[in-house]
Structure formats: structure tokens, C-alpha cells
């Protein structure tokens, strides 16, 4: 995103500013407060006072920054970008943050930009003073971002604002906290003494004190009026008569601008002033083009020397602007004299700006004269370069000012706008914009020639592919990817190639097509390395990593995603929002490997950004992993709250894979820890995933969320003692996962199947199945898939170790690591610390059925006898006992009974 450097420089007055000790002394107070607000109407010298404070503090060695706000500061990201640039100028330690924000502002929500700035400033011990002039020109959204920054900023930041209006800040609270310094009209009003000094500095050394008092009174101490009077009085003979008749109203000022200032200038100066008044910023070359002269440099020097309200914007005297009131007057006067002149002058300015590479200014001038067709033409031409430069929001901002009937003829603008709508998860709006482009392409005799049509079709397919991927539709995504490859054949631009192949890998992964995963990953990696589009490398890593992980290549997946996080941080710093793309899948891998602290650290930074992007991979990894981390700490309320937050996003954006993943995770937690097992069944029904087991069998069209639903149904079947149904579904999905190369899922299905077999009394089969799962999991060091199933897996692991074990065999070594990883509370020698209220076990409430079974155990009944009495299978009794052991903190029958009695759960 572009930054206009002159906006970061305090204005340089053509004459020396008056030294006003009573105001300059306030710099000491500025050092003590968080916010200083100077609020007066126009022309009271706010900018001059801020410039004096700025120069005084800088001369004293303080770190100071300046921003001149104008009407273009209409969005939070833009104003925060300028704040970052100003702070970077003031404080060397903040330059890196400013640079990263400047490079990546288009991807960052304002909340993360504020966070990055606040964190950076918190690391700086020295005070920093930030001056913001003309704050009233900023839009409400931009002001809200500024307010948030000031509220969160550390005490070392001191902000000084100048505004014509009272800013919408918490001023009352800051007054009460002695954090605010306020100056108004009465503070900036010039006294008679100061007025006399102003007049003397202007060459009127013989002016009497009482004459100066009259002028101060007639102008209400308004410095602009005083200066205007000085200019006009040069031709007056009687100071007293002139000052007495001088009026300070807006009309009077305009009259004096006309009669006493403009009229006093030679005709050539008047013509130059009027013609150049349409320019927001002036430079000699631009003025030459607009006025159609060759002496603009000389004229600007002459105007500056005459004190005609011309302000320098840089030391090199390249850029200037007129005083706002003077410029307003000149434009009004020009329009009254020649209503068509403004349109002609804007057209000349726009042509010069376009020819000299100031494309955004050229668009502005075209819009000023309502030449929306010309504005659209330039925007269409510059859409792609602006997008690659990180200014996609700028494209959309201008597009919103152009009628849609005109934009329909400029497809590159529509495509850019559609991409941002997709990025913002406004899928329906994106779809409509893409449809407009396709309609234009389908029209007979489409303009632009074959080459332009081919390029446009490629960009359209890219937009449709991106939308399909964002909507998590792998079938459409795959179709568009294949069409793009065929469209470009072997001439795909690198950034497009990287996106195409990484999204094709995602689409096929979601359909369990892993045959060509490695070639696709290699093509994506090579293209992203050649691309000059920074985002492509991050997207590559984020799409490839989950595919490798599902294929069982956990080490390669971890490296790929870590490289993505590293690249994102390199581009935008630790708070870069796009780091969430690889960071959230990486957190899932760290969790699976039982690196819980590392997973939580990634989630803390990246999960909030997932609400901005909302891609299915990131949402599933982020919300499910965070819920499981809460569950490991027995904070189930927090786990359910996380799932609720994710569900709101999934439903709002119609992301079915995310919704089913969150439903399945809630079912898992309810089955393991709820006092009412039927609650999980009722929830599954309400969520629409409970149904005939035949509907959950794998097929050629199965997607990953079909497998997730099947896992939830198997867990419910286990609770309902429907072992035959659970076995059929588990075996078919295990075979499907193995045949398709989804090694991670094969591990997890073996773990589930081992539990089913154990509950069915097939202990030896359960041990063999679990050993197969351990062997599959060992290379990737997959741990949590075992731990999260609870005590039943620990018991089965220990019994397997007692039956068969080969010294130093990788499978047995990893099985030992798994046993070490189980929580101490599940060990037989775990210390008993009775801290829960009487109605609960050590680690959760026992259900009515669990208490009934435990009481029968206490009566000395064996599992078979209990099963016969309760009308259940012996395997189900074993499963219930595993749940009881987990909750009371032991694995032995009579020890569980004794502990339940200690907890007053049994008589």
C-alpha cells in the first residue's frame, strides 16, 4: 500500500512563526498526559501550534512523528498504516513493524494492526510523541481505529491531535483520569500583544498598541483574519479606520480574499492562483500542465514570497498546497466566473497524473468531473498491478464510486472486487461479480482481441476456483483447477501455477485422492518460489501441509507448515494475519504429538485471525484443537464455548465440513464426560448427523466430513451397545482409508476398532488391532489419538505389552512412549486426593448406569453376572468399568469400589 511521504512531514511556514511562550510551555504538560486535543474552527493556528510543539520536542531530542490527515484517510487500515510510518520515522525500534505493516496492510484487519503497533510500542521505554493534524477529515471508521490505538497504547505514547470538531474519543474518562490536555478557541485566540507582534513581524513596526487591540477585538483573535488584515492593510492609510471596519465572518473573509488579496495581485498571478486552485497538491510540472505555461516554478516562488497562503510540503520545494480556506475561496470564485473551467482543469491534471505514473490521482480527477468511464478505464488497467502491490482495497474503494453499469465493461475491476469479496467471505457478492464477467465473455464480438480474451478467461477461472475453494467445494475446485491447467497449458504464470496446484492438492485430498499428491506439491512449491506474489508461498504451505498430514507424513507436514509460518512472519511480522493459514494446521499437528504448549501458543495468536479468513482447513484445525486443549485441562465449559464460537462461523458461512467436525467433537466430549449419555444422541439428531449406518458407509464420492460423521456414529453405537453396527462401519472405513492412502485415518480407525473388539470380548483381536495402530502411528509420533480415548486404550496397551513384546522393536518402543504419555491420574499408583464434592468422582460425575454397575461390583458379582442381571453384553460391562476407572482414578475393581465409598458415591 502506498504512503505519501509528504503527509509525514510537519508543514513549513514561509515566514517564521510567532513565539508564544504561554503555549510553548505546554510541552511539559504534553509529556505528562496520554492525549492532547486542540479543537477550534478553521484558521485558528492549530497546525502552526502543533508544528511548533513538534519542532520544540524534536530539538530537545525527543522521538516525534507527524501525520497530516486528509480526506483520503477514510478506512482504518489506511490511517493505521500512516501511524505506523510516522512512528517508524520517530522510533528506530518501530521501523521494522512499520515496514511489515506497509507491505501487508491489505491482508490485515485493523484490530491486528492496532495489536502489532501496541505490542511494538510496549517494548520501547522512551516516550514517543505523535502529532496528527486535521483529524476532522478522517472518516468515522478511521477515527474508531485511532481511538482504539490510543486506548490500548502504553504510557510512553503521547498523542497530540488538531481538529475542527470534537473527536469521538472517551474524553470524559480521560479527564477524570488526568490523561487529557484540551485547548480550544480561548487558548489559541491571539491577544492584543501577540497581534501587535504579528503586525510588527509583517513590517508594520510603527503600529500603536491600541490599533493592534482593535484588530484583535474585530477578528476575535483569529490568526487567519489577522493575517488577511495585514495583507489588505498594506494599501490602507488609516490603520484605526481599517481595523475598526474589518469583519471576521466567513463572508467578510471571502470578500477580503477577493477584494484585498486577489485583486491586489497582477493578472498573471490571479490566473495562476485560480487555475491551480483545483489541485489538492501542487508541483511545478503539474502546474505547468494545468495552466499551460512554462514558468510554474517561478510563479510558485513568487506566490510563496508574497505570503499568499502557500504551504511547503517538503524541504526540497517540490510539493505545495494552498491554505484550505484560500483554496476554497479560489475554487468558488473560479466556478462563479467560468462554470466549465474546473472540468477542463481537472481533465488536464488527470492527463498529467496518468502520464507521470500518478494513477490514483488520475482516477481522482476523473471522478471529480464525473468522467466515470475514464476512471473505470484507468482502474481496469491498474487493477492487477495495484493488487500485486498490496492495494486491492484501493481498487475496491474507487470501484464503489463508479456505477455498476459502467463497471460491467471493465472486467479486471470486477475480478479484483470479487477476489476481495471471496477473501472477506462474502461469497454471494463474489459470485454475482464473477457472473458479470462471464456474461461479458459470452457476449458475441467480445472486445479486446484473442489475447485479451484468453487472459481474462484465465483470471475468471482463477476467481471461480478461489471462490469454490473458499466455499470448501472440492469437486468444483478440482474442475476449475483442471480447466485452468488446460487453458494455460505450459504457460501458467508462476503465482497462478502455485495457487492452482496447491488448491488441486486440497481438492483431491478432500476426496481421498492421494495418488499424485507428491507431484502436485512439488509443482506448487516450485511455482511459489518463482512467483513475485508474496501470498503464493504462504498459500502453498498452508494447502500442502494438511494433505501431507492426512497421508501420514507428519514430519514433512510439520516442516511444510512451519516454513509457511516462518515465511508469513518474515513478510508481515508475528502479528501478520495470514500466518494463521499455516499456523492453525500446524497447531493440530503439535497437539497430536502431545506438544500442548506449542499448540496453545500458535492458537493464541492465530485463532482470532481465523474469523477473518474462515477457510475450512484453518477453522477445523483451530477450533477442534482448542477445544481439545481445554478438555485436557478438564475445562469442559471452555471447550464447549470454543465449539459454540466455531459453530457460529460455520453456520454463518455455510461451511459444512467445519460444522460436522465441531458436532463430532462435541459428541466425543459428551460421550466421555456427560452425566447423561443420551444427551449425545439427542444432540446428534438435532444436528442432523444421526441416521442409518448404511448412509455413513464410504463410497467413491466420500469426503473427509463423511468420515468425521462416521466416527461420531461409531462412538454413539459403542455407547448404545450396538457393537455389530459399529464393527461393520469401522472395518469398512479402515479399509477405505488404507486403500486411499489416508494413513492418519487408518490409525484412528484401528484405535476405534480395537475398543469395539475389546467390548465385544475379543481381547486378542483388540490387542492385535491396537498393535497395528501403534505400528502405523510410530513413524509420525502420533500420540493424542491414543490418549484422547482414555483409560480403555491404556489398559489395552498394558495388556498387549504383557502378552507380546519384542525388545527394541520400534512398535514396542513407541507403545512404551504412549504409556508414559498417559496422565498420571490413570495409573494404578496415582495418589488419591479427594477434593471434589460428594456427588462426583475425582475426574467427573458418574452416571446412574455407572453407579449401578459399580454397586454390583461391590456386591461381589462378576462381569458376566452383572451383564445377565442388567440385560447387557459382558463387553459393555467392561466398557462401563473403563469409564468408571477413568473417573475415580484407578484401574482395579475393588479399589474403584473403595474409592467410590470414600467419595460417598456408594454406601
XYZ file of C-alpha atoms in Angstrom, residues 49-643:
595
model
C 0.959 25.363 17.065
C 1.352 21.620 16.556
C 4.313 22.286 14.250
C 5.957 24.457 16.936
C 5.439 21.810 19.601
C 6.738 19.189 17.191
C 9.893 21.185 16.414
C 10.479 22.052 20.079
C 10.307 18.443 21.227
C 12.458 17.268 18.346
C 15.069 19.928 19.169
C 15.114 18.587 22.718
C 15.983 15.121 21.432
C 12.538 13.553 21.763
C 11.107 10.983 19.339
C 8.399 12.732 17.342
C 6.202 11.753 14.391
C 3.774 13.746 12.240
C 0.724 12.902 10.109
C -1.267 15.370 8.029
C -4.648 13.727 7.626
C -6.730 14.386 4.534
C -9.979 13.153 3.006
C -8.292 10.044 1.599
C -7.873 8.679 5.126
C -11.249 7.014 5.043
C -10.542 3.499 6.278
C -8.951 2.052 9.421
C -6.117 0.265 7.625
C -5.060 3.433 5.796
C -4.797 5.657 8.856
C -3.081 2.920 10.871
C -0.590 2.494 8.058
C 0.307 6.196 8.250
C 0.542 5.999 12.041
C 2.926 3.075 11.667
C 5.012 5.024 9.155
C 5.135 8.083 11.421
C 6.107 6.006 14.441
C 8.726 4.226 12.364
C 10.255 7.594 11.464
C 10.224 8.661 15.094
C 11.491 5.463 16.676
C 14.068 3.226 15.037
C 12.822 0.222 17.007
C 9.414 0.531 15.338
C 10.680 0.734 11.758
C 10.532 -2.993 11.155
C 6.917 -3.141 12.319
C 6.058 -0.149 10.139
C 7.710 -1.759 7.134
C 5.878 -5.062 7.590
C 2.540 -3.371 8.045
C 3.148 -1.308 4.924
C 3.893 -4.418 2.891
C 0.933 -6.422 4.137
C -1.746 -3.905 5.099
C -4.219 -5.355 2.575
C -4.335 -8.666 4.448
C -4.529 -7.284 7.975
C -7.740 -6.367 9.781
C -7.438 -3.117 11.720
C -7.626 -4.984 15.045
C -4.415 -6.882 14.293
C -2.703 -3.728 13.011
C -3.546 -1.986 16.296
C -2.285 -5.010 18.200
C 1.019 -5.010 16.304
C 1.559 -1.291 16.923
C 0.679 -1.515 20.612
C 2.945 -4.526 21.132
C 5.783 -2.762 19.351
C 5.405 0.415 21.400
C 5.232 -1.600 24.614
C 8.790 -2.702 24.009
C 10.025 0.899 23.827
C 10.864 2.608 27.093
C 11.489 6.098 25.702
C 8.494 8.418 25.164
C 7.181 8.931 21.640
C 5.117 11.946 20.562
C 2.678 11.505 17.656
C 1.139 14.633 16.093
C -1.992 14.235 13.928
C -3.195 17.323 12.076
C -6.687 17.838 10.557
C -8.195 14.849 12.343
C -11.679 16.079 11.401
C -11.032 14.993 7.804
C -10.830 11.310 8.765
C -13.892 9.095 8.329
C -15.643 7.568 11.407
C -14.174 4.093 10.761
C -10.668 5.507 10.645
C -11.295 7.544 13.795
C -12.520 4.412 15.567
C -9.229 2.669 14.788
C -7.288 5.697 16.058
C -9.372 5.741 19.226
C -8.697 2.045 19.813
C -4.969 2.574 19.368
C -4.910 5.449 21.864
C -6.922 3.440 24.389
C -4.548 0.460 24.210
C -1.286 2.352 23.777
C 1.329 2.192 26.560
C 2.016 5.302 28.677
C 5.084 6.084 26.585
C 2.921 7.202 23.640
C 1.680 10.796 23.757
C -0.778 11.747 21.003
C -1.448 15.361 20.014
C -4.489 15.950 17.776
C -5.729 19.023 15.932
C -9.334 19.033 14.754
C -12.134 21.387 13.802
C -14.621 19.113 15.552
C -14.579 17.330 18.883
C -13.299 13.798 18.165
C -15.431 10.864 19.252
C -12.999 9.763 21.945
C -13.576 8.886 25.636
C -12.636 12.415 26.697
C -14.691 12.416 29.911
C -12.972 9.307 31.173
C -9.565 10.662 30.253
C -10.334 13.946 32.019
C -11.236 12.035 35.161
C -8.003 10.084 34.910
C -5.902 13.222 34.343
C -4.787 11.826 30.978
C -6.101 14.676 28.812
C -4.953 18.180 27.868
C -7.556 20.231 25.955
C -7.112 23.504 24.116
C -9.883 25.475 22.423
C -10.643 28.818 20.844
C -9.947 30.745 24.023
C -6.485 29.202 24.266
C -5.450 29.893 20.665
C -7.018 33.345 20.419
C -4.337 35.965 19.809
C -4.077 38.643 22.451
C -3.541 42.322 21.640
C 0.150 41.958 22.456
C 0.535 38.922 20.224
C -1.403 40.679 17.471
C 0.951 43.645 17.661
C 3.944 41.327 17.410
C 2.388 39.670 14.364
C 1.927 43.072 12.718
C 5.474 44.146 13.528
C 6.853 40.904 12.091
C 4.910 41.764 8.940
C 6.741 45.098 8.667
C 4.286 47.400 10.496
C 6.742 48.471 13.161
C 5.084 51.829 13.851
C 1.688 50.358 14.744
C 0.249 51.568 18.045
C -0.757 49.159 20.818
C -4.373 50.364 20.717
C -4.583 49.751 16.931
C -3.450 46.182 17.479
C -6.063 45.854 20.225
C -8.783 46.992 17.832
C -7.696 44.395 15.267
C -7.595 41.659 17.902
C -11.079 42.607 19.005
C -12.556 42.802 15.490
C -11.061 39.436 14.497
C -11.745 37.758 17.853
C -8.056 36.934 17.869
C -8.471 34.759 14.754
C -4.991 34.465 13.322
C -6.145 33.925 9.740
C -8.207 37.090 9.932
C -5.227 38.932 11.404
C -3.004 37.776 8.549
C -5.623 38.693 5.983
C -5.895 42.126 7.569
C -2.138 42.565 7.409
C -2.146 41.797 3.704
C -5.081 44.048 2.971
C -3.915 46.936 5.193
C -0.793 47.442 3.158
C -2.874 49.682 0.915
C -4.777 51.461 3.670
C -3.751 54.862 5.019
C -5.574 54.787 8.363
C -4.902 51.706 10.498
C -7.544 52.626 13.052
C -10.260 53.103 10.438
C -9.309 49.885 8.608
C -9.110 47.718 11.708
C -12.365 49.066 13.075
C -14.231 48.124 9.907
C -12.618 44.707 9.482
C -15.122 41.855 9.944
C -14.337 38.278 10.897
C -17.331 36.476 9.394
C -16.862 33.926 6.623
C -18.444 36.224 4.036
C -16.256 39.111 5.100
C -13.163 36.969 4.835
C -14.200 35.878 1.343
C -14.773 39.489 0.379
C -11.336 40.434 1.585
C -9.798 37.427 -0.179
C -11.352 38.745 -3.339
C -11.043 42.492 -3.000
C -7.934 42.941 -0.917
C -5.848 39.836 -1.604
C -6.685 38.504 -5.042
C -7.451 41.876 -6.533
C -4.116 43.185 -5.293
C -2.222 40.632 -7.379
C -1.141 41.065 -11.000
C -3.374 39.422 -13.602
C -0.912 36.620 -14.315
C -0.737 35.702 -10.584
C -4.527 35.782 -10.331
C -4.879 33.484 -13.317
C -2.275 31.109 -11.923
C -3.937 31.025 -8.487
C -7.375 30.335 -9.920
C -6.210 27.671 -12.349
C -4.151 25.797 -9.754
C -6.770 26.039 -7.002
C -8.326 22.795 -8.254
C -5.199 20.856 -7.225
C -5.004 19.198 -3.822
C -1.207 19.210 -4.119
C 0.912 21.369 -6.399
C 4.219 20.693 -8.063
C 5.772 22.860 -10.810
C 5.383 20.288 -13.586
C 1.743 19.633 -12.731
C 1.028 23.369 -12.585
C 2.657 23.876 -15.977
C 0.355 21.230 -17.450
C -2.791 22.610 -15.845
C -2.131 26.302 -16.504
C -0.465 25.515 -19.851
C 2.563 27.607 -19.066
C 6.295 27.088 -18.555
C 7.025 29.313 -15.563
C 5.251 27.467 -12.752
C 8.443 27.223 -10.738
C 8.880 30.970 -10.852
C 5.216 31.586 -10.066
C 5.252 29.308 -7.029
C 8.339 31.042 -5.671
C 6.680 34.394 -6.235
C 3.464 33.364 -4.507
C 5.386 31.900 -1.586
C 7.412 35.080 -1.172
C 4.209 37.129 -1.197
C 2.737 35.113 1.663
C -0.305 34.078 -0.355
C -1.270 31.072 1.802
C 1.011 28.614 0.031
C 2.443 25.918 2.293
C 5.500 23.847 1.500
C 5.062 20.107 1.949
C 8.762 19.280 1.773
C 12.137 20.924 2.209
C 13.034 20.460 -1.453
C 10.187 22.744 -2.573
C 8.735 20.093 -4.839
C 5.228 19.818 -3.427
C 2.957 22.523 -2.033
C -0.653 23.119 -1.115
C -2.768 26.210 -0.607
C -4.263 27.150 2.719
C -7.595 25.347 2.838
C -9.708 28.460 3.216
C -7.848 30.243 0.476
C -8.188 27.267 -1.828
C -11.916 27.031 -1.109
C -12.351 30.707 -1.901
C -10.382 30.443 -5.131
C -12.405 27.469 -6.355
C -15.700 29.161 -5.564
C -14.562 32.290 -7.334
C -13.346 30.290 -10.344
C -16.689 28.484 -10.648
C -18.603 31.726 -10.436
C -16.524 33.251 -13.210
C -16.449 30.186 -15.511
C -18.510 27.114 -14.564
C -16.780 24.991 -17.229
C -13.222 25.890 -16.228
C -12.984 23.385 -13.389
C -13.847 20.471 -15.663
C -11.168 21.473 -18.182
C -8.531 21.973 -15.482
C -9.330 18.638 -13.804
C -9.012 16.918 -17.171
C -5.554 18.444 -17.702
C -4.490 17.467 -14.184
C -5.733 13.932 -14.691
C -3.879 13.584 -18.001
C -0.610 14.787 -16.440
C -1.004 12.459 -13.450
C -1.666 9.476 -15.712
C 1.317 10.235 -17.958
C 3.583 10.614 -14.915
C 2.517 7.460 -13.118
C 0.237 9.075 -10.521
C -2.599 6.753 -11.449
C -4.653 7.115 -8.315
C -4.596 10.892 -8.638
C -5.659 10.494 -12.267
C -8.649 8.430 -11.122
C -9.491 11.064 -8.506
C -9.519 13.857 -11.088
C -11.638 11.803 -13.460
C -14.173 11.221 -10.710
C -14.214 14.921 -9.805
C -15.522 15.771 -13.267
C -17.801 12.715 -13.234
C -15.892 11.083 -16.073
C -16.611 7.674 -14.616
C -15.757 5.919 -17.868
C -12.218 7.320 -17.803
C -11.877 6.475 -14.111
C -13.027 2.929 -14.813
C -10.608 2.570 -17.734
C -7.617 3.548 -15.601
C -8.788 1.382 -12.714
C -9.278 -1.594 -15.034
C -5.774 -1.118 -16.422
C -4.176 -0.784 -12.978
C -6.221 -3.367 -11.048
C -3.682 -6.164 -11.287
C -0.579 -4.014 -10.562
C -2.362 -2.439 -7.601
C -3.385 -5.865 -6.324
C 0.158 -7.180 -6.562
C 1.383 -4.039 -4.791
C -0.942 -4.762 -1.863
C -3.524 -2.083 -2.699
C -6.536 -4.245 -3.509
C -8.711 -2.253 -1.098
C -7.850 0.897 -3.038
C -9.202 -0.701 -6.198
C -12.445 -1.574 -4.476
C -12.765 1.867 -2.866
C -12.697 3.522 -6.278
C -14.894 0.821 -7.813
C -17.629 1.681 -5.325
C -17.684 5.233 -6.702
C -18.356 4.062 -10.256
C -21.827 2.955 -11.397
C -22.148 -0.790 -11.889
C -23.438 -0.215 -15.407
C -20.016 1.233 -16.255
C -18.022 -1.357 -14.301
C -19.665 -4.166 -16.268
C -17.493 -3.103 -19.208
C -14.300 -3.343 -17.120
C -13.882 -6.957 -16.052
C -10.488 -6.702 -14.333
C -12.037 -4.362 -11.771
C -14.882 -6.815 -11.222
C -12.455 -9.718 -10.814
C -10.385 -7.798 -8.289
C -13.504 -6.843 -6.363
C -14.707 -10.456 -6.471
C -11.389 -11.683 -5.093
C -11.697 -9.335 -2.121
C -15.301 -10.415 -1.547
C -14.123 -14.029 -1.532
C -11.315 -13.116 0.851
C -13.866 -11.370 3.083
C -16.090 -14.484 2.897
C -18.886 -12.597 1.136
C -19.470 -15.497 -1.212
C -22.775 -14.417 -2.753
C -21.423 -10.985 -3.672
C -18.338 -12.581 -5.192
C -20.484 -14.980 -7.203
C -22.510 -12.115 -8.686
C -19.397 -10.202 -9.724
C -17.877 -13.276 -11.361
C -21.157 -13.912 -13.192
C -20.979 -10.413 -14.689
C -17.520 -11.156 -16.083
C -18.665 -14.460 -17.561
C -21.667 -12.754 -19.167
C -19.332 -10.275 -20.809
C -17.072 -13.040 -22.108
C -20.065 -14.891 -23.523
C -21.266 -11.846 -25.456
C -20.741 -12.082 -29.234
C -17.834 -9.990 -30.504
C -16.185 -9.501 -27.119
C -13.749 -6.572 -27.285
C -10.031 -6.854 -26.690
C -8.868 -9.448 -29.148
C -7.939 -13.104 -28.666
C -5.006 -12.417 -26.330
C -7.026 -10.215 -24.007
C -9.895 -12.705 -24.032
C -7.566 -15.568 -23.141
C -6.060 -13.604 -20.250
C -9.478 -12.567 -18.990
C -10.815 -16.117 -19.155
C -7.819 -17.309 -17.161
C -8.397 -14.674 -14.500
C -12.104 -15.533 -14.371
C -11.377 -19.233 -13.900
C -8.922 -18.286 -11.163
C -11.614 -16.255 -9.408
C -14.133 -19.092 -9.705
C -11.558 -21.581 -8.440
C -10.749 -19.390 -5.416
C -14.432 -18.992 -4.600
C -15.056 -22.740 -4.835
C -12.114 -23.426 -2.506
C -13.263 -20.786 -0.014
C -16.721 -22.389 -0.019
C -14.989 -25.742 0.643
C -16.317 -27.396 -2.507
C -13.534 -29.767 -3.620
C -15.426 -31.054 -6.653
C -15.878 -27.609 -8.221
C -12.392 -26.598 -7.142
C -10.888 -29.611 -8.910
C -12.868 -28.853 -12.070
C -11.695 -25.237 -12.201
C -8.088 -26.250 -11.490
C -8.115 -28.723 -14.381
C -9.719 -26.129 -16.678
C -7.016 -23.613 -15.768
C -4.230 -26.099 -16.437
C -5.768 -26.903 -19.824
C -6.360 -23.207 -20.537
C -2.764 -22.160 -19.973
C -1.200 -25.485 -20.915
C 2.513 -24.942 -20.187
C 2.393 -21.138 -19.964
C 0.906 -20.634 -16.495
C 2.184 -17.540 -14.643
C 4.092 -18.683 -11.531
C 1.751 -17.144 -8.956
C -1.244 -18.751 -10.708
C 0.530 -22.080 -11.013
C 1.318 -22.123 -7.301
C -2.299 -21.433 -6.393
C -3.722 -23.874 -8.931
C -1.584 -26.837 -7.899
C -1.909 -26.238 -4.165
C -5.707 -25.940 -4.430
C -5.837 -29.015 -6.668
C -3.953 -30.863 -3.942
C -6.536 -29.652 -1.389
C -9.454 -30.665 -3.634
C -8.133 -34.173 -4.171
C -7.177 -34.618 -0.524
C -10.779 -33.865 0.455
C -11.837 -36.677 -1.913
C -9.125 -39.073 -0.674
C -7.177 -38.909 -3.931
C -3.535 -39.125 -2.861
C -2.025 -40.808 -5.917
C -0.460 -37.649 -7.355
C -0.080 -35.715 -4.101
C 3.718 -35.521 -4.222
C 3.966 -34.250 -7.848
C 1.302 -31.630 -7.148
C 3.107 -30.493 -4.007
C 6.388 -30.245 -5.923
C 4.814 -28.176 -8.715
C 3.190 -25.840 -6.213
C 6.449 -25.452 -4.303
C 8.459 -24.668 -7.431
C 5.944 -22.172 -8.780
C 5.598 -20.358 -5.458
C 9.365 -19.995 -5.253
C 9.402 -18.379 -8.734
C 6.421 -16.136 -8.055
C 6.822 -12.468 -7.204
C 3.467 -12.537 -5.410
C 4.267 -12.932 -1.668
C 0.965 -14.542 -0.749
C 1.521 -17.548 -3.026
C 4.238 -19.067 -0.830
C 2.096 -18.856 2.294
C -0.899 -20.372 0.483
C 1.296 -23.173 -0.861
C 2.492 -24.215 2.597
C -0.983 -23.912 4.106
C -2.578 -26.177 1.471
C 0.197 -28.764 1.179
C 0.740 -29.322 4.918
C -2.703 -30.765 5.768
C -2.532 -33.087 2.757
C 0.802 -34.499 3.903
C -0.516 -34.929 7.445
C -3.610 -36.839 6.324
C -1.362 -39.067 4.227
C 0.576 -39.949 7.373
C 3.675 -37.890 6.567
C 3.636 -35.948 9.804
C 7.290 -34.879 9.742
C 7.043 -33.456 6.231
C 3.719 -31.796 7.084
C 5.213 -30.170 10.161
C 8.204 -28.843 8.226
C 5.993 -27.510 5.449
C 3.645 -25.685 7.787
C 6.478 -24.355 9.938
C 8.089 -22.970 6.778
C 4.771 -21.289 5.999
C 4.601 -19.671 9.425
C 8.215 -18.531 9.117
C 7.541 -17.019 5.693
C 4.408 -15.243 6.912
C 6.282 -13.752 9.870
C 9.090 -12.692 7.559
C 6.609 -10.864 5.365
C 4.402 -9.279 7.977
C 5.789 -9.850 11.452
C 4.482 -12.039 14.309
C 1.021 -10.453 14.176
C 0.587 -10.996 10.426
C -2.964 -12.273 9.962
C -2.044 -14.566 7.059
C 0.253 -16.521 9.401
C -2.967 -18.182 10.579
C -3.204 -20.092 7.293
C -0.286 -22.439 8.101
C -0.255 -21.868 11.875
C -3.610 -23.473 12.689
C -2.965 -26.787 10.869
C 0.481 -26.765 12.488
C -1.153 -26.406 15.907
C -3.180 -29.553 15.171
C -0.003 -31.497 14.425
C 1.706 -30.241 17.585
C -1.341 -31.259 19.601
C -1.332 -34.715 18.015
C 2.300 -35.080 19.065
C 1.376 -34.027 22.608
C 3.307 -30.754 22.339
C 0.477 -28.943 24.068
C 2.263 -25.730 24.990
C 3.441 -25.210 21.427
C -0.042 -25.849 20.082
C -1.608 -23.407 22.532
C 0.932 -20.713 21.683
C 0.094 -20.958 17.989
C -3.636 -20.948 18.638
C -3.465 -17.883 20.862
C -2.059 -15.809 18.013
C -3.728 -17.431 15.007
C -7.252 -18.469 16.023
C -8.614 -14.893 16.200
C -7.449 -14.369 12.615
C -9.414 -17.443 11.520
C -12.581 -15.424 11.960
C -11.264 -13.121 9.222
C -10.338 -15.841 6.725
C -12.598 -18.680 7.733
C -11.177 -21.269 5.324
C -12.362 -24.714 6.331
C -8.920 -26.242 6.984
C -7.999 -23.487 9.402
C -11.366 -23.421 11.167
C -11.479 -27.173 11.740
C -7.891 -27.339 12.985
C -8.196 -24.230 15.114
C -11.491 -24.763 16.904
C -11.270 -28.531 17.380
C -7.701 -28.361 18.659
C -8.505 -25.507 21.041
C -11.496 -27.415 22.414
C -9.336 -30.492 22.984
C -6.693 -28.443 24.771
C -9.374 -27.181 27.162
C -10.571 -30.755 27.643
C -7.064 -31.932 28.591
C -7.287 -29.427 31.471
C -10.782 -30.709 32.382
C -12.215 -27.308 31.477
C -15.174 -28.627 29.535
C -17.195 -25.439 29.806
C -14.414 -23.644 27.948
C -14.226 -26.482 25.408
C -17.952 -26.244 24.663
C -17.715 -22.442 24.431
C -14.977 -22.753 21.802
C -17.089 -25.204 19.819
